[in-house]
mmCIF file of C-alpha atoms in Angstrom:
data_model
loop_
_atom_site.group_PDB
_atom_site.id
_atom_site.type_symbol
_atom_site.label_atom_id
_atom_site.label_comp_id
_atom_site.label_asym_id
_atom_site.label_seq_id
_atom_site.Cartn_x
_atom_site.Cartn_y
_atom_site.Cartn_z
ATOM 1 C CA UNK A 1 -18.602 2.217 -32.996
ATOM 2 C CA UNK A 2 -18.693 3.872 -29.313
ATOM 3 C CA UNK A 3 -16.314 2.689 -27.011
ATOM 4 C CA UNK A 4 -17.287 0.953 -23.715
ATOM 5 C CA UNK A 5 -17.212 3.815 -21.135
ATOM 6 C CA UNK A 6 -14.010 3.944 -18.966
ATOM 7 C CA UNK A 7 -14.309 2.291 -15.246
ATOM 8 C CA UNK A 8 -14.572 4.680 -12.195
ATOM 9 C CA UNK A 9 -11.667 2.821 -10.390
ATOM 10 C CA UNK A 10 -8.743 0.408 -11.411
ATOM 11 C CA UNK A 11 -7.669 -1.824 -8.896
ATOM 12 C CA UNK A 12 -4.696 -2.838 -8.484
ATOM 13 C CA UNK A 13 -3.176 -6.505 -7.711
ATOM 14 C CA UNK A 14 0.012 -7.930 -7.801
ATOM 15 C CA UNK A 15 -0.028 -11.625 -6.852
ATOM 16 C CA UNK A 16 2.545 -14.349 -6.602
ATOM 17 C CA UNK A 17 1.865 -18.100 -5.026
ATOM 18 C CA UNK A 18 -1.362 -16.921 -3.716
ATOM 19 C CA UNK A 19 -3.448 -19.338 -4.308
ATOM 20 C CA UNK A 20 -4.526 -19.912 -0.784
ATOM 21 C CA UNK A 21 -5.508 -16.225 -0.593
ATOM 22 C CA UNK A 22 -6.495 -14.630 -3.976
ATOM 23 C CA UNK A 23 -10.025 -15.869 -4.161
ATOM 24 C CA UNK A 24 -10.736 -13.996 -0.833
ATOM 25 C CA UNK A 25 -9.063 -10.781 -1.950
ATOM 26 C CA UNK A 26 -11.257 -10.904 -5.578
ATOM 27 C CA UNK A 27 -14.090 -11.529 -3.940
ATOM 28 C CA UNK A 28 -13.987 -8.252 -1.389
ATOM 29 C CA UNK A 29 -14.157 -6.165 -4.607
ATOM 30 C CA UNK A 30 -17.240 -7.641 -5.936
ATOM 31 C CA UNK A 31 -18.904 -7.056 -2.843
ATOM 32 C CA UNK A 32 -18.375 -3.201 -2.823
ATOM 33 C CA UNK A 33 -20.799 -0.878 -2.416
ATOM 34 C CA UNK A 34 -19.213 0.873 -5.378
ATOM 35 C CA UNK A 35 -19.552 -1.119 -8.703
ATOM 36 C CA UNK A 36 -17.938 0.582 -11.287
ATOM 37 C CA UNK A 37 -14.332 -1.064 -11.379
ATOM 38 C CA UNK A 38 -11.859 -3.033 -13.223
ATOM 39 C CA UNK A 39 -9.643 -4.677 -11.563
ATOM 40 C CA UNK A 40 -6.242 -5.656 -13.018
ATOM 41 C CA UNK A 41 -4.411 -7.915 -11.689
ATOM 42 C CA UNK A 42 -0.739 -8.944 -12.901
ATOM 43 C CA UNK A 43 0.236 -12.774 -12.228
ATOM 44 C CA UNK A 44 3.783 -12.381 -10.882
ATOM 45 C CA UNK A 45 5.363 -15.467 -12.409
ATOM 46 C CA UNK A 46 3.034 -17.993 -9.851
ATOM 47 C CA UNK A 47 3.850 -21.817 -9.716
ATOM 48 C CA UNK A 48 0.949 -22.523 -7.938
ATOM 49 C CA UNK A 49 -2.825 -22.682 -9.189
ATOM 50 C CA UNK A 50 -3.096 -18.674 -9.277
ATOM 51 C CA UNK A 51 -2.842 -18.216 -12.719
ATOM 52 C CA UNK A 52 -5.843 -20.940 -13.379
ATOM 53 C CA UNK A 53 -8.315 -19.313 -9.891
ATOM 54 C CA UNK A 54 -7.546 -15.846 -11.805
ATOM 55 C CA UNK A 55 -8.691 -17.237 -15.311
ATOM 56 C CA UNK A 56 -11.816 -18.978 -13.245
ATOM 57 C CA UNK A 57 -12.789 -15.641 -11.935
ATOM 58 C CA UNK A 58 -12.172 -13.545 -15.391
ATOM 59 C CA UNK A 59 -14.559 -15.808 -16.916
ATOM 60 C CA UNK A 60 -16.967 -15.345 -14.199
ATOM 61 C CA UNK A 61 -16.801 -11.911 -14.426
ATOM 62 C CA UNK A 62 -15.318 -9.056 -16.540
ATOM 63 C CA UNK A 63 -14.390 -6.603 -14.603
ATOM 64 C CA UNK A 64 -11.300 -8.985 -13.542
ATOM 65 C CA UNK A 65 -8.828 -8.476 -16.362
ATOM 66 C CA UNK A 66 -5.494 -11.362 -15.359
ATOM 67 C CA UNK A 67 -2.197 -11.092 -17.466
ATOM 68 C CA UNK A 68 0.712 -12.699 -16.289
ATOM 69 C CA UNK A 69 4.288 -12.226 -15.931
ATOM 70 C CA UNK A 70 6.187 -15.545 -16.997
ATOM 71 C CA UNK A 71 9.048 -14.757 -14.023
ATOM 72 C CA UNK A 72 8.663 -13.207 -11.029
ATOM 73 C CA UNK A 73 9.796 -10.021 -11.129
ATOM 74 C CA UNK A 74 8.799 -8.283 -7.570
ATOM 75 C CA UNK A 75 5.456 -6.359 -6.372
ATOM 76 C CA UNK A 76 7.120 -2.852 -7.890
ATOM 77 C CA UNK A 77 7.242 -4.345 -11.729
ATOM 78 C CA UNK A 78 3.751 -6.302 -10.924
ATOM 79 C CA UNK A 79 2.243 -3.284 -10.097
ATOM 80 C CA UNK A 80 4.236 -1.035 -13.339
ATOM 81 C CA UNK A 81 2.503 -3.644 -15.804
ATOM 82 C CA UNK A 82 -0.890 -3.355 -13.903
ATOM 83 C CA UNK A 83 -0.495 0.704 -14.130
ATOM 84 C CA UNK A 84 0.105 0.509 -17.789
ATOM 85 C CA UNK A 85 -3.087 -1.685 -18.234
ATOM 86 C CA UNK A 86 -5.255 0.514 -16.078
ATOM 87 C CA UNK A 87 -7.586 2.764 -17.619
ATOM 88 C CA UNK A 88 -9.755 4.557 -14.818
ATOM 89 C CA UNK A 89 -7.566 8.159 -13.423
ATOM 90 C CA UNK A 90 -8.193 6.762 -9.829
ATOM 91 C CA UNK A 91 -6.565 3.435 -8.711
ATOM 92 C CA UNK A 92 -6.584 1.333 -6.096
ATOM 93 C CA UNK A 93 -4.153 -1.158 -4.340
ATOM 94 C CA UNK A 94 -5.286 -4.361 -3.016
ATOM 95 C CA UNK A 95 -2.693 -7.045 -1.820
ATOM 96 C CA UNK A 96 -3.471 -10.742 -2.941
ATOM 97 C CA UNK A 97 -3.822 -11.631 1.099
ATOM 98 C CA UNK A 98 -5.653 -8.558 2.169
ATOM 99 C CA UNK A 99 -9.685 -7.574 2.049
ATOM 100 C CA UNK A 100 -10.949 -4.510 1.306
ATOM 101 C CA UNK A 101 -14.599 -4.429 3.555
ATOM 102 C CA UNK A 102 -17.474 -3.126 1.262
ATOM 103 C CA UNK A 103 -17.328 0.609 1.225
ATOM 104 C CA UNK A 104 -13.880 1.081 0.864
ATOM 105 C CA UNK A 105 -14.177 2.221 -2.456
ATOM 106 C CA UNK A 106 -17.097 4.081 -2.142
ATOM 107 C CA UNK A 107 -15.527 5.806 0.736
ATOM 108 C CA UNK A 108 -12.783 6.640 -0.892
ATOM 109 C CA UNK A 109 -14.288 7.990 -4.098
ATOM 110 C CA UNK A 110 -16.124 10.241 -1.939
ATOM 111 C CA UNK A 111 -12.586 11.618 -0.795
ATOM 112 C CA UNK A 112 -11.624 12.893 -3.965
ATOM 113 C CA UNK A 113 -14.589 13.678 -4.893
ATOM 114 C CA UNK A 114 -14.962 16.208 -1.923
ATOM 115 C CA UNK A 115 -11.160 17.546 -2.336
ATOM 116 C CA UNK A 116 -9.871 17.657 -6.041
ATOM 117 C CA UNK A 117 -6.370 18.393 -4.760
ATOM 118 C CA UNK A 118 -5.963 15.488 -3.561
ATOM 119 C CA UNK A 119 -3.289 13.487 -5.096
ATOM 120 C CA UNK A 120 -3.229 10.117 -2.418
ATOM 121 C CA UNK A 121 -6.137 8.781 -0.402
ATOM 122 C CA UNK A 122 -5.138 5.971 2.610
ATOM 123 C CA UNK A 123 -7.288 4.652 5.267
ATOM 124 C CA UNK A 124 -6.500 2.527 9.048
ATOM 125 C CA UNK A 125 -6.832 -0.906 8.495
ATOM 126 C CA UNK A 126 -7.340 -3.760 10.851
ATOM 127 C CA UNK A 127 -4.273 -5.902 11.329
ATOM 128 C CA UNK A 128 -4.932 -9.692 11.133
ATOM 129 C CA UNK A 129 -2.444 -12.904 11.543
ATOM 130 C CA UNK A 130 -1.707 -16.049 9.151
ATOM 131 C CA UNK A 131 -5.168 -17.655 10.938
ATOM 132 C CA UNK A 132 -6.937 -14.437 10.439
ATOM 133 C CA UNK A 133 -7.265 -13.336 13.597
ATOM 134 C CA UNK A 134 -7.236 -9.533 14.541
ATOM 135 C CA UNK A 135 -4.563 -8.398 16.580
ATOM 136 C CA UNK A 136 -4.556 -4.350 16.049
ATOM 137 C CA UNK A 137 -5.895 -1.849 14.474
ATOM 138 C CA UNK A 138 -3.908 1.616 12.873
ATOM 139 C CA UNK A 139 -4.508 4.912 13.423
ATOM 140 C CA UNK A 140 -2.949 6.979 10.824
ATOM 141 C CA UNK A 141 -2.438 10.587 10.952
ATOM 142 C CA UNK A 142 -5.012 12.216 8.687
ATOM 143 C CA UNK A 143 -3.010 14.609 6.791
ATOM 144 C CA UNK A 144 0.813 13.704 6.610
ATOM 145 C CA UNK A 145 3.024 16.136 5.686
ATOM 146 C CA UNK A 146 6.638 16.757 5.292
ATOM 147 C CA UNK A 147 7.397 15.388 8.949
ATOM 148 C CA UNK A 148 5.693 12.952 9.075
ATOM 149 C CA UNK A 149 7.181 11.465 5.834
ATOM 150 C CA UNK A 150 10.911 11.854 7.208
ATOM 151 C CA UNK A 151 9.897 9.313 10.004
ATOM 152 C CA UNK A 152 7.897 6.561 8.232
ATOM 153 C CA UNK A 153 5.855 5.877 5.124
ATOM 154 C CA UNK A 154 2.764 6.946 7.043
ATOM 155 C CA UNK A 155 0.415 5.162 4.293
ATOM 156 C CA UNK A 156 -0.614 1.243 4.202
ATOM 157 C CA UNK A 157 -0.115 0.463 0.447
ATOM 158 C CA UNK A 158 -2.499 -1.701 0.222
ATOM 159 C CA UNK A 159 -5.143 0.823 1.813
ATOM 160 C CA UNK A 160 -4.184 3.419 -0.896
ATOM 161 C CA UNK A 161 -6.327 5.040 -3.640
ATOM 162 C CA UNK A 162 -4.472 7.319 -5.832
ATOM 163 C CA UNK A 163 -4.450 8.991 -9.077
ATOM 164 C CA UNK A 164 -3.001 7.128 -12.145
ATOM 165 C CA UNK A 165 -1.668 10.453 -13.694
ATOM 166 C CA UNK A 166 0.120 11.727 -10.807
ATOM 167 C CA UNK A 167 2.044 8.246 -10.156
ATOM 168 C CA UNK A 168 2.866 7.923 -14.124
ATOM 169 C CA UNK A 169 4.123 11.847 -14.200
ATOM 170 C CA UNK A 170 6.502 10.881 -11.538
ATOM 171 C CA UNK A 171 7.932 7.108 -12.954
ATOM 172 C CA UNK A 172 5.205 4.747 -11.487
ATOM 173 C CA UNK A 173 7.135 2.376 -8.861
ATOM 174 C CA UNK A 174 11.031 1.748 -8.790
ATOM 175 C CA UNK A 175 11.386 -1.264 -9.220
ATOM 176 C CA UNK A 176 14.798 -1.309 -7.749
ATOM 177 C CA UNK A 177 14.102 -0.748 -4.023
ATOM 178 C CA UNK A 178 12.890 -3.938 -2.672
ATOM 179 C CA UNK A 179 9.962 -3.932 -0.336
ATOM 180 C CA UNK A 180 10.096 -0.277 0.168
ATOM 181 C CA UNK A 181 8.104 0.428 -2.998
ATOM 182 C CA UNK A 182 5.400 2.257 -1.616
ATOM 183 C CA UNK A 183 7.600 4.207 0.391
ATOM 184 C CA UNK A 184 9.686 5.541 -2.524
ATOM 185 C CA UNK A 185 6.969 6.337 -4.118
ATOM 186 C CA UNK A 186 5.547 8.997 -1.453
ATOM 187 C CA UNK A 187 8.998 10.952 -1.230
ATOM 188 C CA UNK A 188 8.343 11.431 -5.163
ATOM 189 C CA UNK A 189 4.688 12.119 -5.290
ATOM 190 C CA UNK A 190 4.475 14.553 -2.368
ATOM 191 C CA UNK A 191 4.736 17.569 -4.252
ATOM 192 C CA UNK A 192 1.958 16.664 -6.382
ATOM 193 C CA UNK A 193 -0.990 17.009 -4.578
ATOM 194 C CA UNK A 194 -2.493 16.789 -0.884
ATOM 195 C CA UNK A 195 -2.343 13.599 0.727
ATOM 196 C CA UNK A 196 -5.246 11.990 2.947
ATOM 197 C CA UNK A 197 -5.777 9.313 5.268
ATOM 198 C CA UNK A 198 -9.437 8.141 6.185
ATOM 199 C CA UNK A 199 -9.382 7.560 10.147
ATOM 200 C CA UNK A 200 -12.433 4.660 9.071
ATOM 201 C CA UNK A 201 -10.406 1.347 8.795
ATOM 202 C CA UNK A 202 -11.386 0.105 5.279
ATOM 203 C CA UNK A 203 -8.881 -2.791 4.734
ATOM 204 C CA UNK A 204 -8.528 -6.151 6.723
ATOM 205 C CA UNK A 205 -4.191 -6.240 6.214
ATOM 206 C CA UNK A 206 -2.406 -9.499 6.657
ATOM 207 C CA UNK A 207 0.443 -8.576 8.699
ATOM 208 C CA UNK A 208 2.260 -11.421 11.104
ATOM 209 C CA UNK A 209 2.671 -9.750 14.679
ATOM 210 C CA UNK A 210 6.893 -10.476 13.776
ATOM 211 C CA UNK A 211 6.746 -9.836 10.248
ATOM 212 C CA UNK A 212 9.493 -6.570 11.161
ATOM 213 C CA UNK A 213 11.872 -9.363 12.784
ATOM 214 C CA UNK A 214 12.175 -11.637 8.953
ATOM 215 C CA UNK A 215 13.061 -8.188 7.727
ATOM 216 C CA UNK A 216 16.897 -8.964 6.224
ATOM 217 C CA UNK A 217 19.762 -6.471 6.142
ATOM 218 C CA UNK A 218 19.264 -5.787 2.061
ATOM 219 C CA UNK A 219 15.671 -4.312 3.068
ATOM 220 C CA UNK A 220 16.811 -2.303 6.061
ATOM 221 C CA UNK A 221 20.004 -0.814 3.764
ATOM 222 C CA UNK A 222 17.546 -0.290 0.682
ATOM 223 C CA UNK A 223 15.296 1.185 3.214
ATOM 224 C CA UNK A 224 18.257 4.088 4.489
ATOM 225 C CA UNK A 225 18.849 4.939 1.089
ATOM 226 C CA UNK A 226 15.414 5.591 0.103
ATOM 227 C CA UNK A 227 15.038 7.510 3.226
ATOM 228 C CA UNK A 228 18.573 9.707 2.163
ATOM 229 C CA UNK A 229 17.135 9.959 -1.971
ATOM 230 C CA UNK A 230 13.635 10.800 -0.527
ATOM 231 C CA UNK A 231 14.735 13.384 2.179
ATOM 232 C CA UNK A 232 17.219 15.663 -0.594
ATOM 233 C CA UNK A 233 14.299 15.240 -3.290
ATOM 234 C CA UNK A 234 11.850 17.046 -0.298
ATOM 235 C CA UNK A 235 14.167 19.246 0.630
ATOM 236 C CA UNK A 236 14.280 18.228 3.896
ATOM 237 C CA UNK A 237 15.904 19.659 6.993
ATOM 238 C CA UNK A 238 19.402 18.479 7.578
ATOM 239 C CA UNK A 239 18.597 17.101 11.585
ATOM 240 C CA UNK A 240 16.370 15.159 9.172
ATOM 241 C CA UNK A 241 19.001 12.746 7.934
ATOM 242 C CA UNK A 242 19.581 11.012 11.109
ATOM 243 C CA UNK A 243 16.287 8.995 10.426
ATOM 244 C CA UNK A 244 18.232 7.257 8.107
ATOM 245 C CA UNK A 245 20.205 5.373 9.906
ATOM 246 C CA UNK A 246 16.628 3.966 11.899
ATOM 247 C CA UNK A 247 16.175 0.855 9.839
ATOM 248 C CA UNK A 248 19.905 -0.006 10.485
ATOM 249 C CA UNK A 249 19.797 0.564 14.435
ATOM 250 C CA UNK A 250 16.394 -1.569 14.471
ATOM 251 C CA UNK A 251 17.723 -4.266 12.568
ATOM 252 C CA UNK A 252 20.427 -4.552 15.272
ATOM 253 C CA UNK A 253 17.832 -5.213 18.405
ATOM 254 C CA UNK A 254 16.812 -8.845 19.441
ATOM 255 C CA UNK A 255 13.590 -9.975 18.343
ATOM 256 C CA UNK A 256 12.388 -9.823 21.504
ATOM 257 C CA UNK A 257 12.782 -5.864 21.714
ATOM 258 C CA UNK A 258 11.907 -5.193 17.946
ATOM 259 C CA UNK A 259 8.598 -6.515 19.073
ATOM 260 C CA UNK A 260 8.353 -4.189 22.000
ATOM 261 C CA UNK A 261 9.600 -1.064 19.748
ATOM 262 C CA UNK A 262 7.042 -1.900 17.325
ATOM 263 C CA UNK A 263 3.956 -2.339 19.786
ATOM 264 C CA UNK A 264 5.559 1.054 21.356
ATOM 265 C CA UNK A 265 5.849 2.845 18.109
ATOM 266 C CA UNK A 266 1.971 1.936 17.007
ATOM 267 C CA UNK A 267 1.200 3.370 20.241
ATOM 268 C CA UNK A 268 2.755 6.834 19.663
ATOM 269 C CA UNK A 269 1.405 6.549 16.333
ATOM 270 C CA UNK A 270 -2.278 6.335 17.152
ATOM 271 C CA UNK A 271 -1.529 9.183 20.102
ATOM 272 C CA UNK A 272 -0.294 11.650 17.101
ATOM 273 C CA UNK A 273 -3.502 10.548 15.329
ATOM 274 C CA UNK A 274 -5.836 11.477 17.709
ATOM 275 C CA UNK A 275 -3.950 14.494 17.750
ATOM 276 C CA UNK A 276 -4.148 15.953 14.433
ATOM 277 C CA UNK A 277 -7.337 15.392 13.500
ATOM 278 C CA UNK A 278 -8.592 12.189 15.343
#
């Protein structure tokens, strides 16, 4: 007996409590352009209704394949279970309170597609609030390299589309790094491949304009040492290690001025943009 031809894209969804959100996030999948997916989404230990929306929606349609996690575990083991259950090469992420707008896959697709060396495929994305209103949009540099890395992540995780083999070769997430995941991840899959970010935003991203002020000192320390791990693993420069100590100095400034340095730093960001292929 033949088996059923593999998918063209996994997507990838951790969720946790999202009840309020989930149905939205499903639903901008089945209104890509792009139809060929799975999406697999890991249930992160929920209390709420999420497991029972996600069962709703599985029966409705499957391409939606739900398993669940009976504790809550973190986005980085969510997202190791969903990697394991994937079966296209090329993945994507999609956050439980974000939207992916119709072609993003498509798009996306194209991207590798046009440039097999490519190992990571990002986009901009449109920030909104709680209320889902827009307040900014990104505007990533196209091709990050090794200095860009040393001062940021440089990729919206849930914008990215990557391949599955490349992410497995190099230990999928750690799961031991708090909310710096994605960020990890980059230091150890940039000598893989080429990395790309599409200048067309393709993701709506729920992002609070102070969501860098409820950051706590654990994240900003977990962030330094994945900076320090990262920067010896790419062999960067040694002026290069002062960037570690960024997260810590931030953490230090009122809210009032960590609002101001972000809004600043976006602004240089989208300068540098323009700039290098804008």
């Amino acid at each position: 007996m033949a088996s059923a031809p593999l998918p063209r894209v996994s997507v990838l969804m951790g969720a946790h409590n999202a009840a309020g959100s989930i149905v939205r996030a499903v639903r901008s999948i089945q209104e890509q352009t792009l139809t060929d997916w799975e999406m697999v989404v890991c249930d992160d230990g929920s209390s709420d209704a999420t497991p029972d929306l996600l069962a709703e929606l599985a029966r409705e349609d499957p391409r939606i394949r739900p398993f669940r996690s009976e504790r809550n575990r973190g986005l980085a083991a969510a997202l190791n279970l969903c990697l394991r259950e994937a079966r296209a090469e090329l993945c994507a992420r999609q956050d439980a309170d974000d939207v992916s707008l119709p072609r993003r896959l498509e798009t996306q697709v194209r991207a590798f597609e046009e440039d097999p060396g490519l190992v990571l495929v990002g986009s901009a994305v449109l920030y909104e609030d709680e209320e889902g209103r827009q307040w900014g949009v990104s505007s990533p540099v196209e091709f990050p390299g090794m200095a860009d890395l040393i001062r940021g992540a440089r990729f919206a995780h849930p914008s990215v589309m990557y391949r599955r083999s490349a992410v497995t070769a190099v230990g999928g997430y750690d799961e031991g790094v708090g909310r710096v995941e994605d960020y990890d991840l980059w230091f150890r899959l940039m000598p893989a491949g080429r990395w790309r970010n599409l200048r067309e935003p393709l993701v709506r991203y729920s992002s609070s304009r102070t969501s860098h002020a409820r950051r706590t000192f654990a994240d900003r320390l977990n962030e330094a040492r994945v900076r320090l791990r990262g920067y010896r693993r790419i062999g960067a420069p040694w002026y290069a290690y002062a960037y570690a100590l960024k997260p810590l100095m931030v953490g230090l400034l009122p809210t009032s001025w960590l609002w101001r340095y972000h809004a600043a730093a976006k602004g240089r960001r989208m300068r540098a943009g323009r700039g290098r292929g804008g």
